[in-house]
């Protein structure tokens, strides 16, 4: 499919103060969009000026939440080029999420080309300061006008880009986490393994209540027994127990994070013992009592690593590593961000560079 390009005639001012970027509030001059119709397939791929979508109020996404999305980042490299990190894995994961929600897949190489052409056009929007990046949000929604409660027959895939600030201004700051025992984010057989908006909607109430109690995130337990650790906020969770790196094994209740996978690959390459398995909360508390729980941290694209300084399970509260970032979390943060910014060798083949296209 040939991607047509309509450039904006009213370019916006590119932010000059990177310390004011924040997250997800400013968008670049252009977006990519392609449409799908049952029987016809994907059609009319185009890069257009960033603009509002026009949806019929009966559009299925608005009623039944048939939607999936991705989150990735583009980096300003020291050599002036734009770097990407494992974007094709995001594209593959979007397709997996699409299959789970009865939406059509979109060719991975095509998603990659669409993104690269969009980034080539909005090159100047990738922020330059340390720790900043251009956040990428590919999204697929059900479109059309049909209140029938079944999978739609029309879809839209689009990519928008948002310059975003350094996540932590003063180094990695540990957060306090409440272990959630009232609500569940996902259940066996549900959609927890798909990156779909409804999972986020399902999590907000617990987050609001935790925040009112002074905690910044939720530690989610399995929805059935509320015994086993699954994720933290919208991140995967890892622990260092007796020198081993321990994380929940993937199943249909846990989102297969690309940051998670990257850290596990790096850990194995370093000869660290890695365990992907069920983790009972009681084990964490016992390991802590024995002095064996030395680190806990969330992993995800937005912050890369978020150290956990405190866990609260009802009134049982424990402090981890003196509320400081631990050496293993710091090491993975430093090494992974250096690979992402192409400042270190990339033995894994994770990084690519946006080409310069001729128009
Ligand atoms: C996106 C997401 C993650 C992290 O995935 P990354 O690919 O590492 O960014 C983890 N958990 C949930 C629920 C998510 O939505």
Tab-separated table of C-alpha atoms and ligand atoms in Angstrom:
chain	number	residue	atom	x	y	z
A	1	UNK	CA	0.000	0.000	0.000
A	2	UNK	CA	1.362	3.387	-0.951
A	3	UNK	CA	1.161	5.952	1.802
A	4	UNK	CA	0.032	9.401	0.644
A	5	UNK	CA	1.319	12.499	2.397
A	6	UNK	CA	-0.478	15.783	3.016
A	7	UNK	CA	1.746	18.207	4.853
A	8	UNK	CA	0.363	20.728	7.276
A	9	UNK	CA	0.166	24.301	6.030
A	10	UNK	CA	0.062	25.610	9.605
A	11	UNK	CA	2.994	24.010	11.463
A	12	UNK	CA	2.800	24.379	15.242
A	13	UNK	CA	5.573	25.823	17.368
A	14	UNK	CA	7.874	23.022	18.514
A	15	UNK	CA	8.357	23.239	22.300
A	16	UNK	CA	11.729	24.705	23.193
A	17	UNK	CA	11.744	24.075	26.960
A	18	UNK	CA	12.085	20.303	27.368
A	19	UNK	CA	11.572	20.575	31.129
A	20	UNK	CA	7.945	21.604	30.466
A	21	UNK	CA	7.021	18.696	28.190
A	22	UNK	CA	5.279	16.452	30.702
A	23	UNK	CA	3.589	13.393	29.209
A	24	UNK	CA	1.027	13.002	26.430
A	25	UNK	CA	-0.309	16.534	26.139
A	26	UNK	CA	1.513	17.927	23.120
A	27	UNK	CA	1.284	16.291	19.689
A	28	UNK	CA	3.414	16.601	16.575
A	29	UNK	CA	2.272	18.216	13.309
A	30	UNK	CA	1.243	14.984	11.588
A	31	UNK	CA	-0.456	11.651	12.178
A	32	UNK	CA	-0.774	8.414	10.242
A	33	UNK	CA	-4.142	6.841	9.522
A	34	UNK	CA	-5.402	3.819	7.561
A	35	UNK	CA	-8.904	2.372	7.332
A	36	UNK	CA	-10.361	-1.124	7.113
A	37	UNK	CA	-13.612	-2.507	5.833
A	38	UNK	CA	-14.670	-6.151	5.955
A	39	UNK	CA	-14.393	-7.652	2.474
A	40	UNK	CA	-12.075	-4.883	1.307
A	41	UNK	CA	-9.207	-5.022	3.788
A	42	UNK	CA	-6.999	-2.077	4.734
A	43	UNK	CA	-7.160	0.941	2.438
A	44	UNK	CA	-6.226	4.584	1.990
A	45	UNK	CA	-3.121	4.838	4.199
A	46	UNK	CA	-2.165	8.461	4.639
A	47	UNK	CA	-0.067	10.872	6.615
A	48	UNK	CA	-2.122	13.963	7.317
A	49	UNK	CA	-1.960	17.032	9.559
A	50	UNK	CA	-2.718	16.080	13.200
A	51	UNK	CA	-6.459	16.520	13.550
A	52	UNK	CA	-9.605	15.392	15.342
A	53	UNK	CA	-11.256	12.177	14.214
A	54	UNK	CA	-14.812	12.363	13.010
A	55	UNK	CA	-16.777	9.405	14.402
A	56	UNK	CA	-20.418	8.486	14.133
A	57	UNK	CA	-21.935	8.552	17.667
A	58	UNK	CA	-22.968	4.930	17.001
A	59	UNK	CA	-19.335	3.980	16.381
A	60	UNK	CA	-18.799	0.628	18.177
A	61	UNK	CA	-15.603	1.745	19.923
A	62	UNK	CA	-17.661	4.283	21.901
A	63	UNK	CA	-20.121	1.663	23.137
A	64	UNK	CA	-18.314	-1.643	23.405
A	65	UNK	CA	-14.722	-0.564	23.877
A	66	UNK	CA	-13.329	-2.490	20.916
A	67	UNK	CA	-9.914	-0.830	20.962
A	68	UNK	CA	-6.247	-1.752	21.276
A	69	UNK	CA	-3.143	0.379	21.473
A	70	UNK	CA	0.632	0.373	21.823
A	71	UNK	CA	3.285	2.497	23.503
A	72	UNK	CA	6.835	2.901	22.217
A	73	UNK	CA	9.416	5.669	21.969
A	74	UNK	CA	11.667	7.361	19.418
A	75	UNK	CA	14.974	8.818	20.611
A	76	UNK	CA	17.181	11.636	19.381
A	77	UNK	CA	20.533	9.919	18.842
A	78	UNK	CA	23.906	11.566	19.424
A	79	UNK	CA	24.595	11.365	15.657
A	80	UNK	CA	21.489	13.413	14.801
A	81	UNK	CA	19.413	10.428	13.607
A	82	UNK	CA	16.217	9.076	15.189
A	83	UNK	CA	16.421	5.735	16.969
A	84	UNK	CA	13.654	3.197	17.555
A	85	UNK	CA	13.582	0.352	20.053
A	86	UNK	CA	11.933	-3.001	19.195
A	87	UNK	CA	9.041	-1.262	17.416
A	88	UNK	CA	8.239	-4.343	15.351
A	89	UNK	CA	7.642	-6.177	18.621
A	90	UNK	CA	5.095	-3.495	19.498
A	91	UNK	CA	3.503	-3.987	16.074
A	92	UNK	CA	3.344	-7.769	16.622
A	93	UNK	CA	1.842	-7.257	20.076
A	94	UNK	CA	-0.770	-4.887	18.646
A	95	UNK	CA	-1.785	-7.679	16.290
A	96	UNK	CA	-2.025	-10.142	19.188
A	97	UNK	CA	-4.216	-7.679	21.078
A	98	UNK	CA	-6.280	-7.196	17.900
A	99	UNK	CA	-6.855	-10.937	17.554
A	100	UNK	CA	-8.049	-11.119	21.184
A	101	UNK	CA	-10.558	-8.321	20.567
A	102	UNK	CA	-11.749	-9.596	17.153
A	103	UNK	CA	-10.036	-6.832	15.190
A	104	UNK	CA	-8.061	-7.229	11.948
A	105	UNK	CA	-4.271	-7.516	11.980
A	106	UNK	CA	-2.114	-4.998	10.132
A	107	UNK	CA	1.130	-6.174	8.536
A	108	UNK	CA	4.070	-5.617	10.909
A	109	UNK	CA	6.420	-4.324	8.208
A	110	UNK	CA	3.702	-1.935	7.057
A	111	UNK	CA	3.167	-0.598	10.590
A	112	UNK	CA	6.920	-0.050	10.787
A	113	UNK	CA	7.098	1.756	7.431
A	114	UNK	CA	4.122	3.961	8.320
A	115	UNK	CA	5.771	4.952	11.584
A	116	UNK	CA	9.131	5.663	9.936
A	117	UNK	CA	7.577	7.846	7.228
A	118	UNK	CA	5.631	9.772	9.854
A	119	UNK	CA	8.739	10.250	12.015
A	120	UNK	CA	10.803	11.309	9.014
A	121	UNK	CA	8.303	14.110	8.411
A	122	UNK	CA	8.102	15.160	12.085
A	123	UNK	CA	11.840	14.710	12.718
A	124	UNK	CA	12.256	18.072	14.410
A	125	UNK	CA	9.735	17.119	17.089
A	126	UNK	CA	11.947	14.510	18.734
A	127	UNK	CA	13.173	16.277	21.876
A	128	UNK	CA	16.932	16.399	22.404
A	129	UNK	CA	17.536	16.776	26.151
A	130	UNK	CA	18.735	13.881	28.278
A	131	UNK	CA	15.957	11.532	29.289
A	132	UNK	CA	13.371	12.921	26.854
A	133	UNK	CA	11.814	11.044	23.944
A	134	UNK	CA	9.029	11.135	21.412
A	135	UNK	CA	6.276	8.876	22.747
A	136	UNK	CA	4.545	6.838	20.013
A	137	UNK	CA	0.935	5.728	20.298
A	138	UNK	CA	-0.339	3.356	17.587
A	139	UNK	CA	-4.057	2.681	18.141
A	140	UNK	CA	-6.800	0.630	16.481
A	141	UNK	CA	-10.493	1.341	17.016
A	142	UNK	CA	-13.790	-0.096	15.787
A	143	UNK	CA	-15.611	2.383	13.552
A	144	UNK	CA	-18.835	2.561	11.571
A	145	UNK	CA	-22.407	3.089	12.756
A	146	UNK	CA	-23.786	-0.046	14.340
A	147	UNK	CA	-25.049	-0.632	17.878
A	148	UNK	CA	-25.153	-4.386	17.352
A	149	UNK	CA	-23.193	-5.962	20.212
A	150	UNK	CA	-20.702	-7.866	18.073
A	151	UNK	CA	-17.376	-7.235	16.384
A	152	UNK	CA	-17.487	-4.254	14.020
A	153	UNK	CA	-16.918	-4.427	10.277
A	154	UNK	CA	-14.972	-1.159	9.977
A	155	UNK	CA	-11.763	-0.180	11.749
A	156	UNK	CA	-9.282	2.669	11.904
A	157	UNK	CA	-5.582	2.332	12.762
A	158	UNK	CA	-3.697	5.506	13.530
A	159	UNK	CA	-0.374	6.624	15.005
A	160	UNK	CA	0.082	9.825	16.977
A	161	UNK	CA	3.339	11.091	18.508
A	162	UNK	CA	3.903	13.152	21.624
A	163	UNK	CA	7.178	14.719	22.780
A	164	UNK	CA	7.570	13.682	26.406
A	165	UNK	CA	9.777	14.837	29.227
A	166	UNK	CA	12.291	12.953	31.329
A	167	UNK	CA	10.239	10.683	33.579
A	168	UNK	CA	12.318	11.149	36.685
A	169	UNK	CA	13.961	14.516	37.044
A	170	UNK	CA	16.131	13.531	40.027
A	171	UNK	CA	17.100	9.928	39.339
A	172	UNK	CA	14.873	6.924	39.840
A	173	UNK	CA	12.545	7.613	42.733
A	174	UNK	CA	11.052	4.644	44.583
A	175	UNK	CA	7.280	4.588	45.027
A	176	UNK	CA	4.916	3.193	47.659
A	177	UNK	CA	2.591	0.460	46.425
A	178	UNK	CA	-0.675	-0.819	47.821
A	179	UNK	CA	-1.442	-4.482	47.296
A	180	UNK	CA	-4.990	-4.551	45.936
A	181	UNK	CA	-7.392	-7.005	47.535
A	182	UNK	CA	-10.800	-5.614	46.519
A	183	UNK	CA	-10.549	-5.172	42.782
A	184	UNK	CA	-9.020	-7.289	40.031
A	185	UNK	CA	-7.411	-5.926	36.859
A	186	UNK	CA	-7.767	-9.129	34.920
A	187	UNK	CA	-8.960	-12.697	35.271
A	188	UNK	CA	-8.136	-16.032	33.701
A	189	UNK	CA	-9.698	-16.148	30.261
A	190	UNK	CA	-10.104	-12.364	30.254
A	191	UNK	CA	-8.202	-9.649	28.400
A	192	UNK	CA	-5.349	-8.886	30.811
A	193	UNK	CA	-2.808	-10.077	28.242
A	194	UNK	CA	-4.080	-7.628	25.599
A	195	UNK	CA	-3.244	-3.923	25.519
A	196	UNK	CA	-6.809	-2.709	25.397
A	197	UNK	CA	-8.422	0.405	26.861
A	198	UNK	CA	-10.940	-1.483	28.996
A	199	UNK	CA	-8.162	-2.889	31.179
A	200	UNK	CA	-7.170	0.650	32.040
A	201	UNK	CA	-10.748	1.711	32.767
A	202	UNK	CA	-11.005	-1.345	35.040
A	203	UNK	CA	-7.973	-0.189	37.008
A	204	UNK	CA	-8.740	3.483	37.641
A	205	UNK	CA	-10.996	3.085	40.695
A	206	UNK	CA	-8.400	1.078	42.574
A	207	UNK	CA	-5.757	3.642	41.609
A	208	UNK	CA	-7.890	6.543	42.865
A	209	UNK	CA	-8.488	4.795	46.183
A	210	UNK	CA	-4.811	3.897	46.592
A	211	UNK	CA	-3.839	7.463	45.802
A	212	UNK	CA	-6.243	8.760	48.476
A	213	UNK	CA	-4.321	6.579	50.940
A	214	UNK	CA	-0.988	8.002	49.785
A	215	UNK	CA	0.132	5.203	47.469
A	216	UNK	CA	1.185	5.895	43.914
A	217	UNK	CA	0.443	2.498	42.354
A	218	UNK	CA	-1.435	-0.759	42.800
A	219	UNK	CA	0.114	-4.183	43.004
A	220	UNK	CA	-2.372	-6.437	41.246
A	221	UNK	CA	-2.943	-9.974	42.440
A	222	UNK	CA	-4.502	-12.808	40.480
A	223	UNK	CA	-8.259	-12.307	40.130
A	224	UNK	CA	-9.204	-15.765	41.355
A	225	UNK	CA	-7.460	-16.351	44.667
A	226	UNK	CA	-5.909	-12.925	45.237
A	227	UNK	CA	-2.780	-14.742	46.302
A	228	UNK	CA	-0.268	-14.363	43.478
A	229	UNK	CA	1.479	-11.226	42.275
A	230	UNK	CA	0.692	-10.191	38.674
A	231	UNK	CA	1.545	-6.587	37.739
A	232	UNK	CA	2.166	-3.176	39.283
A	233	UNK	CA	0.008	-0.357	37.888
A	234	UNK	CA	0.425	-0.709	34.125
A	235	UNK	CA	3.892	-2.231	34.471
A	236	UNK	CA	5.297	-5.714	34.896
A	237	UNK	CA	6.861	-6.422	38.275
A	238	UNK	CA	10.230	-7.920	39.191
A	239	UNK	CA	11.806	-8.845	42.512
A	240	UNK	CA	15.312	-9.704	43.604
A	241	UNK	CA	14.959	-12.568	46.078
A	242	UNK	CA	18.092	-14.212	47.430
A	243	UNK	CA	20.060	-12.807	44.490
A	244	UNK	CA	17.663	-14.229	41.878
A	245	UNK	CA	15.563	-12.147	39.506
A	246	UNK	CA	11.961	-13.282	39.970
A	247	UNK	CA	8.938	-12.230	37.923
A	248	UNK	CA	5.415	-13.499	37.293
A	249	UNK	CA	5.212	-15.940	34.393
A	250	UNK	CA	3.119	-14.841	31.434
A	251	UNK	CA	-0.375	-16.134	30.920
A	252	UNK	CA	-3.532	-14.537	29.633
A	253	UNK	CA	-3.790	-12.296	32.730
A	254	UNK	CA	-0.434	-10.541	32.305
A	255	UNK	CA	0.640	-8.121	29.605
A	256	UNK	CA	3.810	-9.396	27.884
A	257	UNK	CA	5.929	-6.271	28.347
A	258	UNK	CA	8.753	-5.559	25.933
A	259	UNK	CA	10.729	-3.930	28.749
A	260	UNK	CA	10.133	-7.084	30.823
A	261	UNK	CA	11.381	-9.296	28.014
A	262	UNK	CA	14.421	-7.059	27.394
A	263	UNK	CA	15.461	-7.124	31.048
A	264	UNK	CA	15.021	-10.897	31.278
A	265	UNK	CA	17.199	-11.370	28.170
A	266	UNK	CA	19.861	-9.050	29.583
A	267	UNK	CA	19.733	-10.798	32.967
A	268	UNK	CA	20.207	-14.232	31.387
A	269	UNK	CA	23.095	-12.913	29.266
A	270	UNK	CA	24.758	-11.748	32.490
A	271	UNK	CA	24.360	-15.147	34.081
A	272	UNK	CA	21.826	-13.977	36.665
A	273	UNK	CA	19.373	-16.646	37.749
A	274	UNK	CA	15.954	-15.760	36.339
A	275	UNK	CA	12.711	-17.302	37.585
A	276	UNK	CA	9.418	-16.787	35.740
A	277	UNK	CA	6.799	-18.342	37.966
A	278	UNK	CA	3.852	-17.746	40.255
A	279	UNK	CA	4.846	-15.528	43.188
A	280	UNK	CA	2.673	-15.783	46.323
A	281	UNK	CA	2.477	-12.480	48.248
A	282	UNK	CA	3.232	-14.477	51.398
A	283	UNK	CA	6.590	-15.458	49.870
A	284	UNK	CA	7.501	-11.788	49.495
A	285	UNK	CA	6.709	-11.089	53.141
A	286	UNK	CA	8.624	-14.172	54.318
A	287	UNK	CA	11.625	-13.321	52.134
A	288	UNK	CA	11.525	-9.781	53.490
A	289	UNK	CA	11.484	-11.038	57.079
A	290	UNK	CA	14.569	-13.126	56.303
A	291	UNK	CA	16.318	-10.200	54.653
A	292	UNK	CA	16.224	-11.915	51.233
A	293	UNK	CA	13.883	-9.528	49.406
A	294	UNK	CA	16.450	-6.951	48.406
A	295	UNK	CA	14.763	-5.177	45.461
A	296	UNK	CA	11.397	-4.730	43.771
A	297	UNK	CA	10.699	-2.710	40.626
A	298	UNK	CA	8.143	-2.181	37.886
A	299	UNK	CA	9.163	-2.317	34.221
A	300	UNK	CA	7.506	-0.533	31.285
A	301	UNK	CA	8.208	1.742	28.347
A	302	UNK	CA	7.166	4.991	30.037
A	303	UNK	CA	9.567	4.990	33.003
A	304	UNK	CA	11.681	1.932	31.991
A	305	UNK	CA	12.138	1.057	35.690
A	306	UNK	CA	10.149	2.216	38.706
A	307	UNK	CA	11.688	1.079	42.001
A	308	UNK	CA	9.251	-0.013	44.726
A	309	UNK	CA	10.175	1.383	48.135
A	310	UNK	CA	7.222	0.145	50.142
A	311	UNK	CA	4.555	-2.553	49.932
A	312	UNK	CA	1.339	-2.318	51.948
A	313	UNK	CA	-0.849	-5.418	52.220
A	314	UNK	CA	-3.699	-4.273	54.422
A	315	UNK	CA	-1.869	-2.988	57.495
A	316	UNK	CA	1.202	-5.130	56.851
A	317	UNK	CA	3.749	-2.690	55.524
A	318	UNK	CA	7.304	-3.434	54.504
A	319	UNK	CA	10.064	-1.157	53.314
A	320	UNK	CA	12.309	-2.473	50.560
A	321	UNK	CA	15.997	-1.593	50.302
A	322	UNK	CA	15.599	1.321	52.696
A	323	UNK	CA	13.305	3.060	50.175
A	324	UNK	CA	16.227	3.453	47.782
A	325	UNK	CA	16.846	2.197	44.288
A	326	UNK	CA	18.797	-1.070	44.375
A	327	UNK	CA	21.958	-1.900	42.415
A	328	UNK	CA	20.303	-4.418	40.074
A	329	UNK	CA	17.457	-2.065	39.108
A	330	UNK	CA	19.946	0.764	38.566
A	331	UNK	CA	22.190	-1.451	36.431
A	332	UNK	CA	19.314	-2.557	34.169
A	333	UNK	CA	18.083	1.021	33.880
A	334	UNK	CA	21.521	2.328	32.902
A	335	UNK	CA	22.262	-0.454	30.420
A	336	UNK	CA	18.839	-0.608	28.795
A	337	UNK	CA	18.529	3.155	28.333
A	338	UNK	CA	22.064	3.249	26.868
A	339	UNK	CA	21.058	0.586	24.307
A	340	UNK	CA	17.801	2.409	23.517
A	341	UNK	CA	19.709	5.636	22.876
A	342	UNK	CA	22.334	3.673	20.899
A	343	UNK	CA	25.120	4.769	23.231
A	344	UNK	CA	26.053	1.152	23.989
A	345	UNK	CA	26.531	-1.791	21.667
A	346	UNK	CA	23.267	-3.634	20.946
A	347	UNK	CA	24.075	-7.346	20.799
A	348	UNK	CA	20.354	-8.160	20.645
A	349	UNK	CA	19.466	-6.341	17.415
A	350	UNK	CA	16.782	-4.317	19.201
A	351	UNK	CA	17.524	-0.902	17.748
A	352	UNK	CA	16.819	0.590	14.326
A	353	UNK	CA	17.155	4.052	12.789
A	354	UNK	CA	14.486	6.014	10.905
A	355	UNK	CA	15.447	6.304	7.204
A	356	UNK	CA	15.411	9.554	5.218
A	357	UNK	CA	12.764	9.274	2.503
A	358	UNK	CA	12.522	11.189	-0.762
A	359	UNK	CA	9.136	12.729	-1.430
B	1	LIG	C1	2.040	-1.596	28.309
B	1	LIG	C2	1.931	-2.388	29.576
B	1	LIG	C3	3.051	-2.935	30.226
B	1	LIG	C4	4.469	-2.659	29.812
B	1	LIG	O1	4.788	-3.083	28.537
B	1	LIG	P1	6.084	-2.480	27.815
B	1	LIG	O2	6.084	-3.117	26.488
B	1	LIG	O3	7.259	-2.880	28.635
B	1	LIG	O4	5.893	-1.002	27.782
B	1	LIG	C5	2.831	-3.722	31.345
B	1	LIG	N1	1.597	-3.941	31.831
B	1	LIG	C6	0.500	-3.421	31.244
B	1	LIG	C7	-0.839	-3.712	31.817
B	1	LIG	C8	0.620	-2.626	30.106
B	1	LIG	O5	-0.474	-2.102	29.540
